[in-house]
Amino acid sequence: LIVVFLLQCAYGSGFFELQILEIANYRSELASGACCGSQSRPDSSVPCPRPCSTFFRVCLKEYQSNVTSTGSCSFGNTSSPVLGGSSLTLADPDRANGKLVVPFIFRWTVSSSKPRY
């Protein structure tokens, strides 16, 4: 009795869609806590003096137990244009470039113990 193992490829494809509706950054700060535009402020208890220019970036990666913003985007990426200032609400996200779409196509190897005829 001979068991034949065949390697086959499985394919996946589709679209990842993200729709931006609203963001609130009332202090006009970056994720690091610094002010947008390298502006300084006399006291960290007051908001930054200049608003941010807000855009979004989507990066599709393989699973990570510790998520990082660095590294390659294995399954694709896209960015929006600047959508507004530090805080914004998009009344019509489709018309305001608030819908980000990343098409993806990927494959992975699977093994099968059933012979194909």
Tab-separated table of C-alpha atoms in Angstrom:
chain	number	residue	atom	x	y	z
A	1	LEU	CA	0.000	0.000	0.000
A	2	ILE	CA	1.517	3.281	-1.102
A	3	VAL	CA	0.185	6.516	0.272
A	4	VAL	CA	0.664	9.462	-2.011
A	5	PHE	CA	0.835	12.934	-0.557
A	6	LEU	CA	0.036	15.713	-2.934
A	7	LEU	CA	0.776	19.345	-2.390
A	8	GLN	CA	-1.909	21.682	-3.533
A	9	CYS	CA	-2.312	25.414	-3.401
A	10	ALA	CA	-5.350	27.085	-1.906
A	11	TYR	CA	-6.137	30.619	-3.007
A	12	GLY	CA	-7.907	33.435	-1.236
A	13	SER	CA	-8.922	36.752	-2.696
A	14	GLY	CA	-11.241	39.598	-1.926
A	15	PHE	CA	-11.349	43.123	-0.624
A	16	PHE	CA	-10.716	44.509	2.827
A	17	GLU	CA	-12.777	47.661	3.287
A	18	LEU	CA	-12.562	50.189	6.087
A	19	GLN	CA	-14.945	53.111	6.291
A	20	ILE	CA	-13.875	56.125	8.339
A	21	LEU	CA	-16.766	57.882	10.018
A	22	GLU	CA	-15.217	60.010	12.738
A	23	ILE	CA	-12.047	60.711	14.690
A	24	ALA	CA	-11.573	62.854	17.774
A	25	ASN	CA	-8.146	64.221	18.676
A	26	TYR	CA	-9.130	67.271	20.696
A	27	ARG	CA	-5.614	67.839	22.014
A	28	SER	CA	-4.066	67.810	18.487
A	29	GLU	CA	-1.386	65.335	19.558
A	30	LEU	CA	0.496	62.590	17.735
A	31	ALA	CA	0.519	59.055	19.167
A	32	SER	CA	3.858	59.911	20.825
A	33	GLY	CA	2.233	62.771	22.758
A	34	ALA	CA	4.095	65.450	20.787
A	35	CYS	CA	2.211	68.245	19.084
A	36	CYS	CA	1.447	68.063	15.368
A	37	GLY	CA	3.789	70.135	13.209
A	38	SER	CA	6.588	70.080	15.830
A	39	GLN	CA	4.916	72.905	17.692
A	40	SER	CA	5.764	73.194	21.356
A	41	ARG	CA	3.450	74.180	24.164
A	42	PRO	CA	4.230	75.720	27.517
A	43	ASP	CA	2.295	73.132	29.526
A	44	SER	CA	1.241	69.564	28.625
A	45	SER	CA	-2.146	70.132	30.272
A	46	VAL	CA	-3.231	72.450	27.428
A	47	PRO	CA	-3.994	71.325	23.848
A	48	CYS	CA	-1.429	71.856	21.128
A	49	PRO	CA	-1.676	75.216	19.334
A	50	ARG	CA	-1.905	73.848	15.770
A	51	PRO	CA	-4.366	71.239	14.408
A	52	CYS	CA	-3.150	67.998	12.841
A	53	SER	CA	-3.618	67.027	9.207
A	54	THR	CA	-5.406	63.694	9.587
A	55	PHE	CA	-5.116	60.832	7.109
A	56	PHE	CA	-5.408	57.065	7.508
A	57	ARG	CA	-3.199	54.176	6.429
A	58	VAL	CA	-4.313	50.538	6.268
A	59	CYS	CA	-1.664	47.794	6.278
A	60	LEU	CA	-2.721	44.133	6.061
A	61	LYS	CA	-0.229	41.751	7.662
A	62	GLU	CA	-0.092	38.184	8.832
A	63	TYR	CA	-1.146	37.544	12.441
A	64	GLN	CA	1.103	39.146	15.067
A	65	SER	CA	0.816	38.448	18.795
A	66	ASN	CA	2.506	41.827	19.436
A	67	VAL	CA	1.172	44.282	16.867
A	68	THR	CA	3.703	46.739	15.436
A	69	SER	CA	3.341	49.543	12.923
A	70	THR	CA	6.652	48.640	11.282
A	71	GLY	CA	7.459	45.915	8.787
A	72	SER	CA	6.012	44.946	5.454
A	73	CYS	CA	2.315	44.835	4.606
A	74	SER	CA	2.142	41.200	3.469
A	75	PHE	CA	-1.357	41.371	2.004
A	76	GLY	CA	-1.435	44.986	0.789
A	77	ASN	CA	-1.864	48.559	1.962
A	78	THR	CA	-3.510	51.833	1.072
A	79	SER	CA	-3.757	55.384	2.425
A	80	SER	CA	-6.327	58.130	2.335
A	81	PRO	CA	-5.604	61.723	1.425
A	82	VAL	CA	-5.723	64.259	4.270
A	83	LEU	CA	-9.353	64.157	5.373
A	84	GLY	CA	-9.353	67.121	7.726
A	85	GLY	CA	-7.954	68.523	10.940
A	86	SER	CA	-7.439	66.951	14.347
A	87	SER	CA	-11.088	65.984	14.827
A	88	LEU	CA	-13.559	65.311	12.051
A	89	THR	CA	-16.861	63.660	11.182
A	90	LEU	CA	-17.508	62.529	7.608
A	91	ALA	CA	-21.168	63.012	6.695
A	92	ASP	CA	-20.745	61.062	3.441
A	93	PRO	CA	-17.637	58.832	3.782
A	94	ASP	CA	-17.915	57.454	0.225
A	95	ARG	CA	-17.670	60.918	-1.313
A	96	ALA	CA	-15.103	62.243	1.184
A	97	ASN	CA	-12.458	59.547	0.507
A	98	GLY	CA	-13.305	57.970	3.861
A	99	LYS	CA	-13.647	54.461	2.424
A	100	LEU	CA	-10.330	52.626	2.133
A	101	VAL	CA	-10.227	49.461	0.019
A	102	VAL	CA	-7.333	46.986	-0.121
A	103	PRO	CA	-7.692	44.194	-2.693
A	104	PHE	CA	-5.871	41.050	-1.688
A	105	ILE	CA	-4.830	37.807	-3.344
A	106	PHE	CA	-2.829	35.227	-1.464
A	107	ARG	CA	-2.134	31.525	-1.520
A	108	TRP	CA	-0.871	28.931	0.854
A	109	THR	CA	0.287	25.355	0.482
A	110	VAL	CA	-1.893	22.540	1.804
A	111	SER	CA	-1.186	18.846	1.815
A	112	SER	CA	-3.668	16.139	1.035
A	113	SER	CA	-3.430	12.406	1.643
A	114	LYS	CA	-6.110	11.643	-0.961
A	115	PRO	CA	-4.720	10.947	-4.427
A	116	ARG	CA	-6.264	12.885	-7.328
A	117	TYR	CA	-7.133	10.902	-10.444
